Coordinates of C-alpha atoms in Angstrom, one line a residue:
X191 CA 24.7 3.8 16.4
X192 CA 26.1 2.4 19.4
X193 CA 29.5 1.8 17.6
X194 CA 29.6 4.7 15.9
X195 CA 29.1 6.7 19.4
X196 CA 31.9 4.0 20.7
X197 CA 34.4 5.4 18.2
X198 CA 33.8 8.7 18.6
X199 CA 34.2 8.5 22.1
X200 CA 37.6 7.0 22.0
X201 CA 38.6 9.6 19.5
X202 CA 37.4 12.6 21.7
X203 CA 38.8 10.9 25.6
X204 CA 42.0 9.5 23.8
X205 CA 42.9 13.2 22.5
X206 CA 46.3 14.5 24.1
X207 CA 43.6 17.2 26.0
X208 CA 40.1 18.2 25.8
X209 CA 38.7 21.6 26.3
X210 CA 35.4 23.6 26.1
X211 CA 34.3 20.2 24.8
X212 CA 30.6 19.7 23.7
X213 CA 28.2 18.3 26.7
X214 CA 30.9 19.5 29.3
X215 CA 30.5 22.5 31.5
X216 CA 31.2 26.2 30.6
X217 CA 33.9 26.7 32.8
X218 CA 33.9 30.4 32.2
X219 CA 30.3 30.5 33.0
X220 CA 29.7 30.9 36.9
X221 CA 31.7 29.0 39.1
X222 CA 33.2 26.0 36.5
X223 CA 30.1 26.3 34.9
X224 CA 27.0 26.4 37.7
X225 CA 25.9 29.5 39.3
X226 CA 23.9 28.5 42.3
X227 CA 21.3 30.8 44.1
X228 CA 19.9 30.1 48.1
X229 CA 18.7 33.4 49.2
X230 CA 20.1 34.2 52.9
X231 CA 17.3 36.7 53.5
X232 CA 15.1 33.6 54.6
X233 CA 13.4 33.2 51.2
X234 CA 14.1 30.4 48.6
X235 CA 13.4 30.6 45.3
X236 CA 12.6 27.4 42.6
X237 CA 13.0 27.8 39.0
X238 CA 10.5 27.0 36.4
X239 CA 11.6 28.6 32.9
X240 CA 14.7 30.4 31.8
X241 CA 15.5 32.3 28.3
X242 CA 18.5 33.6 26.5
X243 CA 18.9 37.6 26.3
X244 CA 21.1 39.5 24.5
X245 CA 25.0 39.4 25.1
X246 CA 25.0 36.0 26.9
X247 CA 22.6 37.3 29.4
X248 CA 19.7 35.7 31.2
X249 CA 16.8 35.3 33.0
X250 CA 14.7 33.2 35.3
X251 CA 11.3 33.1 37.0
X252 CA 9.4 30.7 39.5
X253 CA 8.5 30.4 42.6
X254 CA 10.2 32.0 45.8
X255 CA 9.1 30.5 49.0
X256 CA 8.9 32.5 52.2
X257 CA 9.0 30.0 54.5
X258 CA 8.4 31.9 57.7
X259 CA 5.1 32.7 57.3
X260 CA 4.1 29.5 56.1
X261 CA 4.7 28.1 52.3
X262 CA 1.3 27.2 51.3
X263 CA -0.1 30.7 52.1
X264 CA 2.9 32.7 51.0
X265 CA 5.1 31.5 47.7
X266 CA 5.6 34.1 45.3
X267 CA 6.9 34.5 41.5
X268 CA 9.4 36.0 40.7
X269 CA 11.8 37.0 37.9
X270 CA 15.9 37.4 38.4
X271 CA 18.1 38.7 35.9
X272 CA 21.9 37.5 35.3
X273 CA 24.9 39.1 33.5
X274 CA 26.9 37.1 30.4
X275 CA 29.3 35.3 33.6
X276 CA 26.7 34.6 36.3
X277 CA 26.6 36.9 38.5
X278 CA 23.0 38.6 39.1
X279 CA 21.7 42.1 38.2
X280 CA 21.7 44.3 40.4
X281 CA 20.0 47.3 38.1
X282 CA 17.4 44.7 37.4
X283 CA 14.3 45.2 40.3
X284 CA 15.7 45.0 43.4
X285 CA 18.8 43.9 43.7
X286 CA 18.7 41.4 40.9
X287 CA 14.5 40.3 41.2
X288 CA 11.2 41.3 41.3
X289 CA 8.1 39.7 43.0
X290 CA 5.0 39.0 42.5
X291 CA 2.5 37.5 44.1
X292 CA 1.4 35.8 46.6
X293 CA 0.5 32.2 44.4
X294 CA -0.2 29.0 45.8
X295 CA 0.6 26.1 43.4
X296 CA 4.4 25.2 41.9
X297 CA 3.1 24.5 38.7
X298 CA 3.5 26.9 35.6
X299 CA 5.1 29.6 35.3
X300 CA 6.6 30.7 32.2
X301 CA 8.2 33.8 30.5
X302 CA 7.9 35.6 27.4
X303 CA 10.2 38.6 26.2
X304 CA 8.0 41.3 24.4
X305 CA 9.2 43.3 21.6
X306 CA 9.3 46.5 23.4
X307 CA 11.6 45.0 26.0
X308 CA 8.6 44.1 28.3
X309 CA 8.3 40.6 30.3
X310 CA 5.6 38.3 30.7
X311 CA 5.2 36.1 33.5
X312 CA 2.5 33.3 32.5
X313 CA 0.9 30.2 33.5
X314 CA -1.3 29.9 36.8
X315 CA -1.9 32.0 39.7
X316 CA -3.8 31.3 43.5
X317 CA -7.0 33.1 43.5
X318 CA -7.9 33.4 47.2
X319 CA -10.7 35.1 47.4
X320 CA -12.6 31.4 45.4
X321 CA -9.9 29.3 46.2
X322 CA -9.0 28.1 43.2
X323 CA -5.5 28.0 40.8
X324 CA -6.6 30.5 37.6
X325 CA -4.8 30.9 34.2
X326 CA -2.1 34.0 34.7
X327 CA -0.4 36.5 33.3
X328 CA 1.9 39.3 35.2
X329 CA 3.7 42.3 33.1
X330 CA 7.0 43.3 34.1
X331 CA 9.2 46.7 32.7
X332 CA 12.7 45.9 30.9
X333 CA 14.2 47.6 34.5
X334 CA 12.4 44.9 36.6
X335 CA 9.3 47.2 37.8
X336 CA 5.9 45.5 38.0
X337 CA 3.5 47.2 34.8
X338 CA 0.7 48.4 36.7
X339 CA -0.7 49.5 33.8
X340 CA -1.2 45.7 32.7
X341 CA -4.3 44.0 34.5
X342 CA -4.9 44.9 37.7
X343 CA -1.5 46.1 39.3
X344 CA 0.5 44.7 36.5
X345 CA -1.3 41.1 36.9
X346 CA -4.1 39.5 34.6
X347 CA -6.4 36.5 36.2
X348 CA -8.7 34.6 34.3
X349 CA -12.0 34.4 36.9
X350 CA -13.9 33.9 34.4
X351 CA -13.0 29.7 34.0
X352 CA -15.4 27.7 36.5
X353 CA -12.6 26.2 37.7
X354 CA -8.7 25.4 38.0
X355 CA -7.1 26.4 35.1
X356 CA -3.5 27.4 33.6
X357 CA -1.4 28.8 30.3
X358 CA 0.9 26.8 28.5
X359 CA 1.3 29.1 25.5
X360 CA 1.3 33.0 24.2
X361 CA 2.3 35.1 21.5
X362 CA 1.5 39.0 21.5
X363 CA 0.5 40.6 18.5
X364 CA 1.8 43.6 17.4
X365 CA -1.1 45.9 18.7
X366 CA -0.1 44.5 22.1
X367 CA -2.6 42.0 22.6
X368 CA -2.4 38.4 23.8
X369 CA -3.6 34.7 22.1
X370 CA -3.1 32.9 25.5
X371 CA -3.2 28.8 24.9
X372 CA -3.6 26.7 27.9
X373 CA -6.5 24.3 29.5
X374 CA -9.0 24.3 32.0
X375 CA -10.3 21.6 34.5
X376 CA -14.2 20.7 33.9
X377 CA -16.0 17.2 35.7
X378 CA -18.6 15.1 34.9
X379 CA -20.3 11.8 36.6
X380 CA -17.0 10.1 35.7
X381 CA -14.4 12.2 37.6
X382 CA -12.5 15.6 36.2
X383 CA -10.3 16.5 33.1
X384 CA -8.7 18.8 31.5
X385 CA -10.4 20.8 28.5
X386 CA -7.9 22.9 26.3
X387 CA -9.2 26.6 25.9
X388 CA -8.0 29.7 23.7
X389 CA -8.0 33.2 25.2
X390 CA -7.6 36.5 24.2
X391 CA -6.6 39.1 26.0
X392 CA -6.4 43.3 25.2
X393 CA -3.3 44.9 25.8
X394 CA -3.8 46.2 29.0
X395 CA -4.4 43.1 30.8
X396 CA -8.1 42.8 30.3
X397 CA -10.6 40.1 28.7
X398 CA -11.2 40.6 25.5
X399 CA -14.6 40.4 25.5
X400 CA -15.8 40.2 22.2
X401 CA -14.0 36.6 21.5
X402 CA -16.2 33.5 23.2
X403 CA -17.4 33.7 26.2
X404 CA -15.8 36.3 27.7
X405 CA -12.6 36.3 26.3
X406 CA -12.4 32.2 26.3
X407 CA -13.2 29.6 24.1
X408 CA -13.3 26.0 25.2
X409 CA -12.0 23.5 22.6
X410 CA -13.7 19.9 22.3
X411 CA -10.7 17.9 22.3
X412 CA -13.3 14.9 21.5
X413 CA -11.7 12.5 24.5
X414 CA -11.2 13.8 28.0
X415 CA -7.8 14.6 29.2
X416 CA -6.3 13.6 32.3
X417 CA -4.0 16.9 31.3
X418 CA -2.7 18.4 28.3
X419 CA 1.0 18.7 29.0
X420 CA 1.8 20.7 25.6
X421 CA 0.3 23.3 23.6
X422 CA 2.1 25.6 20.7
X423 CA 0.4 28.6 19.0
X424 CA 1.2 27.3 15.3
X425 CA 1.9 29.1 12.2
X426 CA -0.4 31.0 10.3
X427 CA -1.7 31.7 13.7
X428 CA -3.2 27.9 14.1
X429 CA -3.0 26.2 17.1
X430 CA -2.3 22.7 18.4
X431 CA -3.1 20.7 21.8
X432 CA -1.9 17.8 22.5
X433 CA -3.4 15.8 24.8
X434 CA -2.9 13.3 27.6
X435 CA -6.4 10.9 26.7
X436 CA -6.9 8.7 30.5
X437 CA -7.6 5.2 28.9
X438 CA -4.8 2.9 29.3
X439 CA -4.3 2.5 25.6
X440 CA -5.2 5.5 23.9
X441 CA -2.9 6.6 21.0
X442 CA -1.0 9.7 21.2
X443 CA -3.6 12.9 20.5
X444 CA -3.2 16.5 19.0
X445 CA -6.0 18.7 18.0
X446 CA -5.7 21.9 15.5
X447 CA -7.4 25.0 16.1
X448 CA -7.5 28.4 13.9
X449 CA -6.9 31.3 16.1
X450 CA -10.9 31.6 16.2
X451 CA -10.8 28.2 18.4
X452 CA -12.5 26.6 15.4
X453 CA -11.6 23.1 15.0
X454 CA -9.2 23.9 11.3
X455 CA -11.1 20.8 9.8
X456 CA -8.6 21.0 6.4
X457 CA -5.5 19.8 8.8
X458 CA -5.1 16.4 9.5
X459 CA -7.9 14.6 8.5
X460 CA -10.4 16.7 10.0
X461 CA -8.2 19.1 13.0
X462 CA -7.4 15.7 14.8
X463 CA -4.1 13.7 14.8
X464 CA -4.1 10.2 16.4
X465 CA -0.9 8.0 15.8
X466 CA -0.3 4.4 17.9
X467 CA 3.4 4.1 19.2
X468 CA 3.0 1.6 21.6
X469 CA 0.8 -0.8 22.5
X470 CA 0.4 1.0 25.7
X471 CA -1.0 4.8 26.5
X472 CA 1.5 7.2 24.5
X473 CA 0.3 10.8 25.2
X474 CA 2.4 14.2 24.7
X475 CA 4.7 15.7 27.4
X476 CA 6.3 18.9 25.5
X477 CA 6.1 20.4 22.1
X478 CA 8.0 22.3 19.1
X479 CA 7.5 23.9 16.0
X480 CA 11.1 23.5 13.4
X481 CA 11.9 25.6 11.8
X482 CA 10.2 23.9 8.5
X483 CA 6.8 23.8 10.4
X484 CA 7.2 20.4 11.7
X485 CA 6.2 19.3 14.9
X486 CA 8.9 17.8 17.3
X487 CA 7.0 16.1 19.9
X488 CA 7.8 14.1 23.3
X489 CA 6.4 11.7 24.2
X490 CA 5.4 9.4 27.2
X491 CA 4.4 5.7 27.2
X492 CA 2.9 4.7 29.9
X493 CA 2.6 1.3 30.7
X494 CA 1.0 -0.3 34.3
X495 CA 4.8 -0.3 36.3
X496 CA 6.2 2.5 34.4
X497 CA 6.6 5.8 32.1
X498 CA 9.3 5.9 29.4
X499 CA 9.7 8.9 26.9
X500 CA 11.1 9.1 23.4
X501 CA 11.2 12.0 20.8
X502 CA 9.5 11.8 17.1
X503 CA 8.9 14.3 14.7
X504 CA 5.4 14.8 12.7
X505 CA 5.3 16.8 9.3
X506 CA 2.9 19.5 8.7
X507 CA 0.5 17.2 7.4
X508 CA 0.3 15.1 10.5
X509 CA 2.2 12.3 9.3
X510 CA 4.8 11.0 11.0
X511 CA 8.1 11.9 9.5
X512 CA 9.4 8.6 8.3
X513 CA 13.6 10.3 7.4
X514 CA 13.8 11.4 11.4
X515 CA 14.8 8.4 13.5
X516 CA 14.4 4.7 13.5
X517 CA 11.7 5.4 10.6
X518 CA 10.1 8.6 13.1
X519 CA 11.1 7.5 16.4
X520 CA 14.3 6.9 17.9
X521 CA 15.5 4.2 19.4
X522 CA 16.1 4.6 23.3
X523 CA 20.0 5.3 24.3
X524 CA 20.4 2.8 27.0
X525 CA 18.4 -0.5 27.6
X526 CA 18.3 -0.8 31.3
X527 CA 17.6 2.8 31.7
X528 CA 14.0 4.7 32.5
X529 CA 14.4 7.9 30.3
X530 CA 11.7 10.2 31.7
X531 CA 12.3 13.3 29.2
X532 CA 10.1 15.4 29.7
X533 CA 11.5 18.7 28.3
X534 CA 12.0 19.9 24.4
X535 CA 13.8 22.8 22.4
X536 CA 15.8 23.0 19.0
X537 CA 18.7 24.8 18.9
X538 CA 19.8 27.2 16.2
X539 CA 21.8 23.8 14.0
X540 CA 18.1 22.3 13.9
X541 CA 19.0 19.7 16.8
X542 CA 16.8 18.6 18.5
X543 CA 17.4 19.0 22.8
X544 CA 15.4 16.2 24.4
X545 CA 16.0 17.2 28.8
X546 CA 15.4 15.1 32.2
X547 CA 16.5 12.7 33.8
X548 CA 16.9 8.7 33.5
X549 CA 16.8 5.8 36.5
X550 CA 18.8 2.7 36.3
X551 CA 20.5 0.9 39.0
X552 CA 22.4 3.4 40.8
X553 CA 19.8 6.2 41.3
X554 CA 18.5 9.1 39.0
X555 CA 21.0 11.5 37.0
X556 CA 20.1 14.3 35.1
X557 CA 20.5 14.8 31.7
X558 CA 20.1 16.4 28.0
X559 CA 19.7 14.0 24.9
X560 CA 20.8 15.7 21.7
X561 CA 19.6 14.5 18.1
X562 CA 20.9 15.3 14.9
X563 CA 18.2 17.1 11.9
X564 CA 18.0 13.1 11.1
X565 CA 17.0 12.1 14.9
X566 CA 19.7 10.0 15.2
X567 CA 21.8 10.6 19.1
X568 CA 24.2 13.1 18.7
X569 CA 27.8 10.6 20.2
X570 CA 29.0 14.3 22.0
X571 CA 25.4 14.9 23.6
X572 CA 24.4 11.4 24.3
X573 CA 23.4 11.9 27.7
X574 CA 26.1 9.7 29.8
X575 CA 29.0 12.0 30.2
X576 CA 26.5 14.9 31.7
X577 CA 26.6 13.0 35.0
X578 CA 29.5 14.0 35.4
X579 CA 28.4 16.9 34.8
X580 CA 24.9 17.8 35.0
X581 CA 23.9 15.6 37.4
X582 CA 26.6 16.5 39.8
X583 CA 24.6 19.6 40.4
X584 CA 21.0 19.2 39.2
X585 CA 18.8 17.1 40.9
X586 CA 16.0 17.9 38.7
X587 CA 15.9 20.2 35.6
X588 CA 13.1 23.0 34.8
X589 CA 13.7 24.8 32.0
X590 CA 16.7 24.7 28.8
X591 CA 17.4 27.4 26.9
X592 CA 20.0 28.0 23.6
X593 CA 22.2 31.5 23.7
X594 CA 22.8 33.5 20.4
X595 CA 26.1 32.1 20.5
X596 CA 24.8 28.3 20.8
X597 CA 25.8 27.6 24.7
X598 CA 22.7 25.7 26.1
X599 CA 21.4 27.3 29.5
X600 CA 20.0 24.6 32.0
X601 CA 17.8 26.0 35.5
X602 CA 17.3 23.3 37.8
X603 CA 17.3 22.5 41.0
X604 CA 18.9 20.7 43.8
X605 CA 18.0 18.1 46.9
X606 CA 21.0 18.3 48.7
X607 CA 19.2 20.6 51.6
X608 CA 20.2 24.3 52.6
X609 CA 18.8 25.2 56.0
X610 CA 15.8 22.6 55.5
X611 CA 14.9 23.7 51.7
X612 CA 16.4 23.1 48.0
X613 CA 18.4 25.6 46.3
X614 CA 17.9 26.8 42.5
X615 CA 21.0 25.8 40.3
X616 CA 21.7 27.8 36.9
X617 CA 24.5 25.4 34.4
X618 CA 26.3 26.4 31.0
X619 CA 26.8 23.8 28.7
X620 CA 29.1 24.0 25.7
X621 CA 27.4 23.1 22.2
X622 CA 30.6 22.7 19.7
X623 CA 33.0 20.5 20.5
X624 CA 36.8 22.6 20.3
X625 CA 39.8 19.8 20.4
X626 CA 42.6 22.2 20.0
X627 CA 44.8 22.4 22.9
X628 CA 44.7 25.8 24.9
X629 CA 47.3 28.0 25.5
X630 CA 47.3 27.7 29.2
X631 CA 47.8 23.9 29.4
X632 CA 48.7 22.9 32.5
X633 CA 49.9 19.9 31.8
X634 CA 53.5 19.3 31.1
X635 CA 53.6 16.2 29.8
X636 CA 50.4 13.0 28.7
X637 CA 50.1 11.2 31.5
X638 CA 50.4 7.3 31.7
X639 CA 49.2 4.4 34.0
X640 CA 50.7 1.7 35.2
X641 CA 50.0 -0.9 34.9
X642 CA 48.4 -1.7 31.6
X643 CA 45.8 -4.4 31.4
X644 CA 45.4 -4.4 35.7
X645 CA 43.8 -6.0 37.8
X646 CA 42.5 -4.1 41.5
X647 CA 45.0 -1.6 41.6
X648 CA 46.7 0.9 39.5
X649 CA 49.2 4.0 39.2
X650 CA 48.6 7.1 37.2
X651 CA 51.2 9.2 36.3
X652 CA 50.9 12.6 35.5
X653 CA 52.6 16.2 35.6
X654 CA 51.5 20.2 36.5
X655 CA 53.1 23.1 35.1
X656 CA 51.3 25.0 38.1
X657 CA 48.9 24.2 41.4
X658 CA 45.7 23.9 41.2
X659 CA 42.6 22.2 41.8
X660 CA 42.4 18.3 40.1
X661 CA 39.4 16.0 40.0
X662 CA 40.2 12.5 38.9
X663 CA 37.2 10.2 37.6
X664 CA 37.3 6.5 35.9
X665 CA 34.5 6.5 32.5
X666 CA 33.3 3.0 30.8
X667 CA 33.1 3.3 27.2
X668 CA 30.2 5.0 26.3
X669 CA 31.3 8.4 28.7
X670 CA 29.4 7.7 31.8
X671 CA 31.5 7.8 35.0
X672 CA 31.4 5.1 36.8
X673 CA 34.2 6.2 39.7
X674 CA 35.5 9.5 40.9
X675 CA 39.0 9.2 42.6
X676 CA 39.4 13.3 43.3
X677 CA 37.3 15.5 43.6
X678 CA 38.5 19.5 43.1
X679 CA 41.3 18.4 45.7
X680 CA 44.5 20.6 45.7
X681 CA 47.8 20.0 43.7
X682 CA 51.1 21.2 44.1
X683 CA 53.3 21.9 40.7
X684 CA 55.4 18.8 39.5
X685 CA 55.2 15.0 38.8
X686 CA 52.6 13.5 40.9
X687 CA 52.0 9.3 41.3
X688 CA 48.9 8.1 42.7
X689 CA 47.4 4.4 43.4
X690 CA 44.1 3.6 42.6
X691 CA 41.8 1.5 43.7
X692 CA 40.1 -0.8 41.0
X693 CA 38.4 -3.3 43.1
X694 CA 34.7 -3.7 42.0
X695 CA 35.3 -2.7 38.8
X696 CA 33.9 -5.2 36.0
X697 CA 36.7 -6.6 33.3
X698 CA 36.4 -4.2 30.5
X699 CA 37.6 -0.4 28.7
X700 CA 37.4 2.5 31.3
X701 CA 39.4 5.8 30.0
X702 CA 40.9 7.7 33.4
X703 CA 40.4 11.8 33.1
X704 CA 42.2 14.0 34.8
X705 CA 41.1 17.4 34.6
X706 CA 42.8 20.4 36.7
X707 CA 42.3 24.4 35.9
X708 CA 40.0 24.3 32.5
X709 CA 42.0 21.7 31.1
X710 CA 41.4 17.9 30.1
X711 CA 43.9 14.6 29.9
X712 CA 42.3 11.3 29.0
X713 CA 44.3 7.6 29.4
X714 CA 43.1 4.4 28.3
X715 CA 42.5 1.8 30.7
X716 CA 41.9 -1.5 30.6
X717 CA 40.7 -3.5 34.0
X718 CA 40.9 -7.2 34.0

């Protein structure tokens, strides 16, 4: 695989021009592929989920903080809508967004688009009267107003849970009723743990008292769970819960129920799946159902000194799909990196997207890995080249969505302080590679590097047909950016010769890349 990845990377990099390649920011979106939102009215936003709408539009939700009133006391749920080019849609809500709150926690907030165009925000919300987080849903109309006919003035709060809880996934039935799955906290003499739950809610936003205990039903997961990271509403109204056992050597565990909350003993040899993937503690980070009913699972592997993550796939009968990756488990793409990828999605081409961050000796980088349908790492989205694009703007990825045209939308935050607070970042990434020369190319001749091989310095020569901003970077054989010589610096039209400092670089093969006005040229560079 490494050899194949290297060959394909070289072919792409040594093409005369590369424009709109998969794995790169979509330059038609926002400012060079990036939209930043940092409110000037004193409130700061932290996005937690994003969904793609029709015609390239999108919507996101999260928490809006008013620090002037006290961070812990005034955190609001918000919904914001954007146009296809990234601009905020001012016709939605109050100049593009709508608030509902206050809330307290930054743990859960997700979006669901109803068939009638209404929007549900679900997760958890602070219940001030009892000082606990409770499973919550807020309904907005298609134009961004709170739907006061739903629940209590637009909001549903499950006060029947004995302790804290949250919703992880939900489904809206044809009659408008809601089936929501999540977890609630419980405790005994050994400490606190989480219990899977199913809740039925009427179309008017009230608990369906005909179901379970006041509309909710707890599920016996057999093993105490430190946290339940994944739950999905599976085919035929079944429910799958992924659990995080507390024991350090526990296997990955999932439980399947029917929609009434009964363990489905006809599945998985009694409705429970246990699979030992490592010598350490294996637990579910995220779940997604494929079009064929397979269960794609992001798995955390926790040892005493670190936690890493991989992605695997289970067949509907609960067996690992050995045709996926390396007999069911993809090999880690980096020997010296610590990947912690906690998000998962599946695009229209049946590729699995695995997103989060990686740690290495030089820092932490936000990445998206893409695995083909057979579980093999896609060299166009192997995560390395994201460090030159996505990681430059996004400190933490919180959600990833797929547009109808196949492009990927990323919602995250940046920890570069803006008046004392983080700001929200949204990126759009190309999916399909486009290696043709664009008609508006700004380079009149191929770039050259001299001398080659080079030692401590080299000279790059390139010619621009028009004045523009230029970014000059150096990448290693995997596509990872190792040095930036110029970042969005102004260059006049005509020929340019620039001396580059190569001191401190290890000997080997590199690729020098110049990007200007949407066009990219690359030249091979050998460092002695």
